[in-house]
């Protein structure tokens, strides 16, 4: 199965860590439907680490923790499927998962069958405790083959943090998305560090090969498992805008049962999601600003011939920022300009942008525009 656009969904880890259970998953699934997130495109409910018993059963199979998941995983899969969504689960290449539960090393085929028997649609596969005598690509190739052998379509979410030359072999071994960095934290610094580390790595992104910059922290407000001070709303906006421009998977990490209205609207923003889901999956082009360090800006070709632009302000105050169109090759002869829409507010900009795109951007915020190149005169 080809995964044509970046997977979208929700994952337990960022907010709940090991504190997961059946009721949480069902309530979250309900909230995703009731709050319009499913219809906005968020499809997968992913149960991360800490779902299993400490030991396998007498036949070597993984077993769900009966206190956390009293009806087992197939029950949840049925519930999630009945709501028109899909279910993801988690395991690890090593003998133990990152949190110390049984990992899939040397049990790949039996575990893949367990996931398929439970009608799981997506597997996140981690890299803790991996053996040093087997290389990373072999371990991921082995699990991909095990998943394929089940005959069930299962999205393969590789989570080896970009280690061991991932870009060289990730397409070969059949990963559909690959974690390119260490774990995100709920802070603006973590968001920008992750994004900056990947600016030159998007060329490989395409169907069934999405650069996964980790789950979203939007709306976490410094509560949960990856707290590190939290972010302002404008910082969460920058996070979401950049993950959309770069076409990273969009896995919500906050408690959607209690999500703030402004965050919910951001996560459902149709223009930003359309950029994230653009079938062309063209990498972003860095475009010069008068001060690139403080005002990073990117352009992107979209499949219908339009273009998207993002302008970020890293200063601590509102600033007027300028994106120089000549820097992406637009002739300076005054004949061409961009007719744009502000993707976050939905406002159509009357004035055609010639030579520069100019915008007032709040501290640590990002503006995103989309539109056509038009003949001016
Ligand atoms: C690793 C992964 C995280 C999460 C935890 C679970 O750190 O990178 O995304 O899955 O393990 O223990």
Short mmCIF file of C-alpha atoms and ligand atoms in Angstrom, two decimals:
data_model
loop_
_atom_site.label_atom_id
_atom_site.label_comp_id
_atom_site.label_asym_id
_atom_site.label_seq_id
_atom_site.Cartn_x
_atom_site.Cartn_y
_atom_site.Cartn_z
CA UNK A 1 0.00 0.00 0.00
CA UNK A 2 1.36 3.41 -0.91
CA UNK A 3 0.79 6.09 1.72
CA UNK A 4 0.27 9.02 -0.61
CA UNK A 5 0.16 11.89 1.87
CA UNK A 6 1.55 12.36 5.39
CA UNK A 7 -0.38 10.32 7.97
CA UNK A 8 -2.55 12.41 10.32
CA UNK A 9 -3.85 11.31 13.70
CA UNK A 10 -3.29 11.35 17.43
CA UNK A 11 -0.72 9.58 19.60
CA UNK A 12 -0.82 8.85 23.34
CA UNK A 13 2.83 9.55 24.16
CA UNK A 14 3.22 13.33 24.39
CA UNK A 15 0.53 13.87 26.99
CA UNK A 16 -0.10 10.50 28.60
CA UNK A 17 3.17 8.53 28.50
CA UNK A 18 2.56 5.31 30.42
CA UNK A 19 -0.83 6.46 31.77
CA UNK A 20 -2.93 4.96 29.02
CA UNK A 21 -6.03 2.79 29.09
CA UNK A 22 -9.08 1.69 27.15
CA UNK A 23 -11.35 4.50 28.39
CA UNK A 24 -8.81 7.16 27.37
CA UNK A 25 -8.55 5.72 23.87
CA UNK A 26 -12.31 5.47 23.41
CA UNK A 27 -12.94 8.96 24.80
CA UNK A 28 -10.22 10.36 22.57
CA UNK A 29 -11.69 8.63 19.55
CA UNK A 30 -15.11 10.10 20.39
CA UNK A 31 -13.58 13.56 20.85
CA UNK A 32 -11.78 13.31 17.50
CA UNK A 33 -15.13 12.65 15.83
CA UNK A 34 -17.23 15.16 17.82
CA UNK A 35 -14.72 18.00 17.48
CA UNK A 36 -14.41 17.55 13.73
CA UNK A 37 -10.81 16.34 13.76
CA UNK A 38 -11.61 13.07 11.99
CA UNK A 39 -13.41 14.97 9.24
CA UNK A 40 -10.50 17.40 8.99
CA UNK A 41 -8.32 14.42 8.03
CA UNK A 42 -6.95 13.01 11.31
CA UNK A 43 -7.34 9.31 10.81
CA UNK A 44 -5.09 7.27 13.11
CA UNK A 45 -5.39 6.78 16.86
CA UNK A 46 -1.94 5.51 17.87
CA UNK A 47 -1.31 3.71 21.17
CA UNK A 48 2.38 4.27 21.90
CA UNK A 49 4.64 2.48 24.40
CA UNK A 50 3.39 0.93 27.70
CA UNK A 51 0.33 -0.97 26.44
CA UNK A 52 1.57 -4.52 27.12
CA UNK A 53 2.30 -6.89 29.98
CA UNK A 54 5.89 -7.21 31.17
CA UNK A 55 6.15 -10.72 29.75
CA UNK A 56 4.99 -12.61 26.70
CA UNK A 57 2.52 -15.50 27.02
CA UNK A 58 3.58 -19.18 27.01
CA UNK A 59 3.52 -19.20 23.19
CA UNK A 60 5.75 -16.15 22.95
CA UNK A 61 2.98 -13.70 22.04
CA UNK A 62 2.70 -10.14 23.28
CA UNK A 63 -0.23 -9.59 25.60
CA UNK A 64 -2.13 -6.41 26.34
CA UNK A 65 -2.06 -5.26 29.97
CA UNK A 66 -5.45 -6.51 31.27
CA UNK A 67 -5.74 -3.68 33.78
CA UNK A 68 -5.22 -0.95 31.19
CA UNK A 69 -6.97 -2.75 28.33
CA UNK A 70 -9.46 -5.19 29.90
CA UNK A 71 -11.13 -6.13 26.60
CA UNK A 72 -7.88 -6.47 24.61
CA UNK A 73 -6.75 -4.58 21.54
CA UNK A 74 -9.14 -6.07 18.98
CA UNK A 75 -12.02 -4.58 20.98
CA UNK A 76 -10.45 -1.13 20.62
CA UNK A 77 -9.69 -1.73 16.95
CA UNK A 78 -13.36 -2.60 16.38
CA UNK A 79 -14.48 0.51 18.27
CA UNK A 80 -12.11 2.81 16.38
CA UNK A 81 -13.03 1.24 13.04
CA UNK A 82 -16.73 1.64 13.85
CA UNK A 83 -16.08 5.39 14.16
CA UNK A 84 -14.49 5.53 10.71
CA UNK A 85 -10.94 5.83 12.06
CA UNK A 86 -7.85 3.62 12.10
CA UNK A 87 -5.75 2.24 14.93
CA UNK A 88 -2.00 2.29 15.43
CA UNK A 89 0.19 0.45 17.93
CA UNK A 90 3.81 0.42 18.98
CA UNK A 91 6.76 -1.92 19.34
CA UNK A 92 10.53 -1.76 19.19
CA UNK A 93 13.50 -3.36 17.34
CA UNK A 94 15.26 -4.32 20.56
CA UNK A 95 14.42 -6.97 23.18
CA UNK A 96 12.74 -4.21 25.21
CA UNK A 97 10.85 -1.04 24.26
CA UNK A 98 12.14 2.35 25.34
CA UNK A 99 9.97 2.16 28.46
CA UNK A 100 11.11 -1.41 29.21
CA UNK A 101 8.22 -3.56 27.92
CA UNK A 102 8.90 -6.57 25.65
CA UNK A 103 10.30 -5.53 22.26
CA UNK A 104 10.06 -7.44 19.01
CA UNK A 105 13.66 -8.58 18.48
CA UNK A 106 13.56 -12.17 17.21
CA UNK A 107 9.76 -12.12 17.58
CA UNK A 108 9.09 -9.96 14.52
CA UNK A 109 6.92 -12.45 12.64
CA UNK A 110 4.88 -13.52 15.66
CA UNK A 111 4.37 -9.87 16.67
CA UNK A 112 3.38 -8.79 13.19
CA UNK A 113 0.77 -11.56 13.26
CA UNK A 114 -0.43 -10.32 16.66
CA UNK A 115 -0.91 -6.81 15.20
CA UNK A 116 -2.65 -8.14 12.10
CA UNK A 117 -4.90 -10.49 14.14
CA UNK A 118 -5.93 -7.48 16.22
CA UNK A 119 -6.70 -5.54 13.00
CA UNK A 120 -4.09 -2.88 13.60
CA UNK A 121 -3.54 -0.45 10.70
CA UNK A 122 -0.29 1.29 11.68
CA UNK A 123 2.84 0.26 13.58
CA UNK A 124 5.30 2.68 15.16
CA UNK A 125 8.58 0.79 15.54
CA UNK A 126 11.18 2.19 17.91
CA UNK A 127 14.97 1.71 18.19
CA UNK A 128 15.82 1.35 21.89
CA UNK A 129 18.10 -1.53 22.99
CA UNK A 130 18.78 -2.52 19.39
CA UNK A 131 21.52 -5.13 19.05
CA UNK A 132 24.84 -3.81 17.80
CA UNK A 133 25.58 -6.83 15.64
CA UNK A 134 22.60 -6.21 13.35
CA UNK A 135 22.43 -2.99 11.45
CA UNK A 136 19.48 -0.67 11.63
CA UNK A 137 18.32 -1.16 8.05
CA UNK A 138 18.26 -4.94 8.53
CA UNK A 139 16.13 -4.67 11.66
CA UNK A 140 13.59 -2.40 9.96
CA UNK A 141 13.63 -4.47 6.77
CA UNK A 142 12.90 -7.57 8.84
CA UNK A 143 9.84 -6.02 10.49
CA UNK A 144 8.57 -4.66 7.17
CA UNK A 145 8.80 -8.17 5.74
CA UNK A 146 7.00 -9.55 8.79
CA UNK A 147 4.19 -7.00 8.38
CA UNK A 148 3.95 -7.78 4.66
CA UNK A 149 3.77 -11.49 5.42
CA UNK A 150 0.54 -10.97 7.38
CA UNK A 151 -1.27 -9.88 4.23
CA UNK A 152 -2.76 -6.89 6.08
CA UNK A 153 -2.04 -3.31 4.99
CA UNK A 154 -0.10 -1.83 7.90
CA UNK A 155 1.54 1.58 7.71
CA UNK A 156 5.14 1.28 8.92
CA UNK A 157 6.23 4.20 11.09
CA UNK A 158 9.99 3.91 11.55
CA UNK A 159 11.23 5.56 14.75
CA UNK A 160 15.03 5.40 14.81
CA UNK A 161 15.53 9.17 15.24
CA UNK A 162 17.44 9.55 11.94
CA UNK A 163 20.31 7.41 13.25
CA UNK A 164 22.64 5.15 11.28
CA UNK A 165 22.32 6.80 7.88
CA UNK A 166 18.52 6.58 7.69
CA UNK A 167 18.27 8.64 4.51
CA UNK A 168 20.43 6.12 2.65
CA UNK A 169 18.21 3.09 3.24
CA UNK A 170 14.80 4.21 4.45
CA UNK A 171 13.11 3.95 1.05
CA UNK A 172 14.74 0.59 0.37
CA UNK A 173 13.38 -1.07 3.51
CA UNK A 174 9.79 0.06 3.05
CA UNK A 175 9.29 2.57 5.85
CA UNK A 176 6.27 4.80 5.14
CA UNK A 177 7.39 7.56 7.49
CA UNK A 178 10.58 7.92 9.47
CA UNK A 179 11.36 9.82 12.63
CA UNK A 180 14.28 12.04 11.68
CA UNK A 181 15.19 13.45 15.11
CA UNK A 182 15.16 12.78 18.83
CA UNK A 183 12.02 13.35 20.86
CA UNK A 184 10.20 16.65 20.75
CA UNK A 185 9.53 18.61 23.93
CA UNK A 186 6.83 21.15 24.63
CA UNK A 187 9.02 24.21 24.11
CA UNK A 188 9.67 26.62 21.22
CA UNK A 189 13.37 25.85 21.32
CA UNK A 190 12.72 22.12 20.77
CA UNK A 191 10.34 22.86 17.88
CA UNK A 192 12.82 25.15 16.11
CA UNK A 193 15.82 22.89 16.78
CA UNK A 194 14.02 19.94 15.21
CA UNK A 195 12.84 21.93 12.21
CA UNK A 196 16.24 23.55 11.62
CA UNK A 197 17.97 20.16 11.75
CA UNK A 198 15.82 18.93 8.85
CA UNK A 199 15.77 21.89 6.44
CA UNK A 200 18.11 20.14 4.03
CA UNK A 201 16.55 16.69 4.39
CA UNK A 202 13.19 17.08 2.68
CA UNK A 203 14.34 16.14 -0.83
CA UNK A 204 13.62 12.48 -0.13
CA UNK A 205 10.09 13.14 1.17
CA UNK A 206 7.36 11.68 -0.97
CA UNK A 207 4.66 9.04 -0.93
CA UNK A 208 5.51 6.34 1.64
CA UNK A 209 8.63 8.26 2.66
CA UNK A 210 7.64 11.11 4.94
CA UNK A 211 10.12 12.90 7.18
CA UNK A 212 8.48 12.63 10.60
CA UNK A 213 9.62 15.51 12.82
CA UNK A 214 7.72 13.93 15.74
CA UNK A 215 4.28 14.38 17.24
CA UNK A 216 2.75 17.83 17.64
CA UNK A 217 2.94 19.60 20.98
CA UNK A 218 0.31 22.20 19.98
CA UNK A 219 -2.11 22.77 22.84
CA UNK A 220 -0.16 20.84 25.46
CA UNK A 221 0.32 24.03 27.50
CA UNK A 222 3.16 22.48 29.51
CA UNK A 223 0.97 19.60 30.73
CA UNK A 224 1.99 16.01 30.15
CA UNK A 225 4.84 13.69 29.44
CA UNK A 226 7.09 15.95 27.33
CA UNK A 227 6.66 19.27 29.19
CA UNK A 228 9.53 21.71 28.93
CA UNK A 229 7.95 25.06 29.75
CA UNK A 230 5.17 25.07 27.15
CA UNK A 231 4.65 27.50 24.27
CA UNK A 232 2.55 30.55 23.49
CA UNK A 233 -0.30 30.22 21.02
CA UNK A 234 1.81 32.03 18.39
CA UNK A 235 4.62 29.50 18.93
CA UNK A 236 2.21 26.60 18.50
CA UNK A 237 1.07 28.31 15.29
CA UNK A 238 4.66 28.38 14.02
CA UNK A 239 5.02 24.70 14.94
CA UNK A 240 1.91 23.68 13.04
CA UNK A 241 2.67 25.94 10.06
CA UNK A 242 6.21 24.57 9.65
CA UNK A 243 5.10 20.94 10.03
CA UNK A 244 2.51 21.64 7.30
CA UNK A 245 4.99 23.38 4.97
CA UNK A 246 7.48 20.53 5.40
CA UNK A 247 4.76 17.87 5.02
CA UNK A 248 5.67 16.11 8.24
CA UNK A 249 3.06 13.64 9.53
CA UNK A 250 0.55 15.46 11.78
CA UNK A 251 0.10 13.44 14.95
CA UNK A 252 -1.70 15.46 17.60
CA UNK A 253 -0.13 15.08 21.03
CA UNK A 254 -2.40 17.10 23.33
CA UNK A 255 -5.47 15.87 25.23
CA UNK A 256 -8.10 16.42 22.54
CA UNK A 257 -10.89 15.84 25.04
CA UNK A 258 -9.96 19.19 26.62
CA UNK A 259 -8.36 21.06 23.74
CA UNK A 260 -8.56 24.89 23.66
CA UNK A 261 -10.81 26.36 20.96
CA UNK A 262 -8.03 28.35 19.29
CA UNK A 263 -5.78 25.27 19.11
CA UNK A 264 -8.64 23.18 17.75
CA UNK A 265 -9.24 25.75 15.01
CA UNK A 266 -5.51 25.78 14.21
CA UNK A 267 -5.33 21.97 14.01
CA UNK A 268 -8.35 21.98 11.69
CA UNK A 269 -7.20 24.88 9.51
CA UNK A 270 -8.19 23.71 6.01
CA UNK A 271 -5.59 25.73 4.08
CA UNK A 272 -2.71 24.53 6.25
CA UNK A 273 -3.89 20.93 6.09
CA UNK A 274 -4.20 21.20 2.30
CA UNK A 275 -0.53 22.24 2.13
CA UNK A 276 0.44 19.35 4.42
CA UNK A 277 -1.54 16.91 2.27
CA UNK A 278 -0.43 18.31 -1.09
CA UNK A 279 0.10 15.32 -3.40
CA UNK A 280 3.19 16.86 -5.01
CA UNK A 281 5.24 16.62 -1.78
CA UNK A 282 7.76 19.17 -3.10
CA UNK A 283 10.44 20.20 -0.58
CA UNK A 284 10.42 23.74 0.78
CA UNK A 285 12.74 26.31 -0.82
CA UNK A 286 14.53 28.62 1.63
CA UNK A 287 13.91 32.19 0.43
CA UNK A 288 16.02 35.09 1.46
CA UNK A 289 14.86 37.65 3.97
CA UNK A 290 16.62 40.83 4.95
CA UNK A 291 17.72 38.91 8.05
CA UNK A 292 17.42 35.20 7.43
CA UNK A 293 18.51 34.18 10.91
CA UNK A 294 15.71 36.08 12.59
CA UNK A 295 13.05 35.77 9.87
CA UNK A 296 13.27 32.36 8.19
CA UNK A 297 11.04 32.09 5.14
CA UNK A 298 10.16 29.29 2.75
CA UNK A 299 8.40 28.86 -0.56
CA UNK A 300 6.86 25.70 -1.92
CA UNK A 301 5.39 24.50 -5.20
CA UNK A 302 1.94 22.99 -4.86
CA UNK A 303 0.49 20.38 -7.16
CA UNK A 304 -2.22 22.61 -8.67
CA UNK A 305 0.35 25.18 -9.80
CA UNK A 306 -0.09 27.49 -6.82
CA UNK A 307 2.63 28.33 -4.32
CA UNK A 308 2.79 28.43 -0.54
CA UNK A 309 4.96 30.79 1.49
CA UNK A 310 5.79 30.90 5.18
CA UNK A 311 7.31 33.86 7.04
CA UNK A 312 8.44 33.34 10.63
CA UNK A 313 9.45 36.01 13.11
CA UNK A 314 11.92 34.76 15.73
CA UNK A 315 12.19 38.14 17.44
CA UNK A 316 10.48 38.72 20.79
CA UNK A 317 8.34 41.54 19.35
CA UNK A 318 5.97 41.99 16.42
CA UNK A 319 7.91 42.83 13.26
CA UNK A 320 7.18 43.68 9.66
CA UNK A 321 8.98 41.00 7.68
CA UNK A 322 9.76 40.79 3.97
CA UNK A 323 10.28 37.81 1.71
CA UNK A 324 12.33 38.71 -1.38
CA UNK A 325 10.76 37.11 -4.44
CA UNK A 326 13.81 37.63 -6.67
CA UNK A 327 15.59 35.18 -4.41
CA UNK A 328 13.41 32.35 -5.69
CA UNK A 329 14.01 33.39 -9.28
CA UNK A 330 11.15 35.81 -9.99
CA UNK A 331 12.35 38.36 -12.59
CA UNK A 332 12.47 41.92 -11.26
CA UNK A 333 10.90 43.37 -14.44
CA UNK A 334 7.60 44.20 -12.75
CA UNK A 335 5.51 41.87 -14.90
CA UNK A 336 4.77 39.18 -12.35
CA UNK A 337 3.48 38.97 -8.81
CA UNK A 338 1.61 36.70 -6.42
CA UNK A 339 -2.10 36.95 -5.68
CA UNK A 340 -2.28 35.52 -2.19
CA UNK A 341 -4.58 34.36 0.55
CA UNK A 342 -3.60 34.40 4.23
CA UNK A 343 -4.00 30.73 5.10
CA UNK A 344 -4.46 31.25 8.81
CA UNK A 345 -7.12 33.98 8.66
CA UNK A 346 -8.55 32.98 5.29
CA UNK A 347 -8.30 36.63 4.17
CA UNK A 348 -7.79 37.26 0.44
CA UNK A 349 -5.05 39.87 -0.02
CA UNK A 350 -6.18 42.48 -2.58
CA UNK A 351 -2.77 43.84 -3.43
CA UNK A 352 -0.69 41.60 -5.67
CA UNK A 353 2.72 40.97 -4.05
CA UNK A 354 5.42 42.23 -6.45
CA UNK A 355 9.13 41.98 -5.59
CA UNK A 356 8.45 41.20 -1.95
CA UNK A 357 5.85 39.58 0.26
CA UNK A 358 5.46 41.80 3.28
CA UNK A 359 3.68 40.86 6.50
CA UNK A 360 3.36 41.95 10.08
CA UNK A 361 4.20 38.87 12.14
CA UNK A 362 3.80 38.63 15.91
CA UNK A 363 6.64 37.47 18.18
CA UNK A 364 7.59 33.84 17.41
CA UNK A 365 4.65 33.56 15.04
CA UNK A 366 4.36 32.52 11.41
CA UNK A 367 2.22 33.71 8.52
CA UNK A 368 1.43 31.35 5.70
CA UNK A 369 0.18 32.50 2.30
CA UNK A 370 -0.92 30.57 -0.72
CA UNK A 371 -1.77 31.68 -4.21
CA UNK A 372 -1.09 32.03 -7.89
CA UNK A 373 1.65 33.69 -9.85
CA UNK A 374 -0.15 36.33 -11.96
CA UNK A 375 0.80 38.72 -14.77
CA UNK A 376 0.69 42.25 -13.39
CA UNK A 377 1.23 44.38 -16.46
C1 LIG B 1 11.06 6.86 22.13
C2 LIG B 1 10.31 7.49 20.97
C3 LIG B 1 9.12 8.27 21.51
C4 LIG B 1 8.21 7.35 22.31
C5 LIG B 1 8.99 6.69 23.42
C6 LIG B 1 8.21 5.62 24.14
O1 LIG B 1 11.68 7.82 22.92
O2 LIG B 1 11.15 8.32 20.23
O3 LIG B 1 8.39 8.85 20.44
O4 LIG B 1 7.65 6.37 21.47
O5 LIG B 1 10.19 6.08 22.92
O6 LIG B 1 8.91 5.01 25.17
#
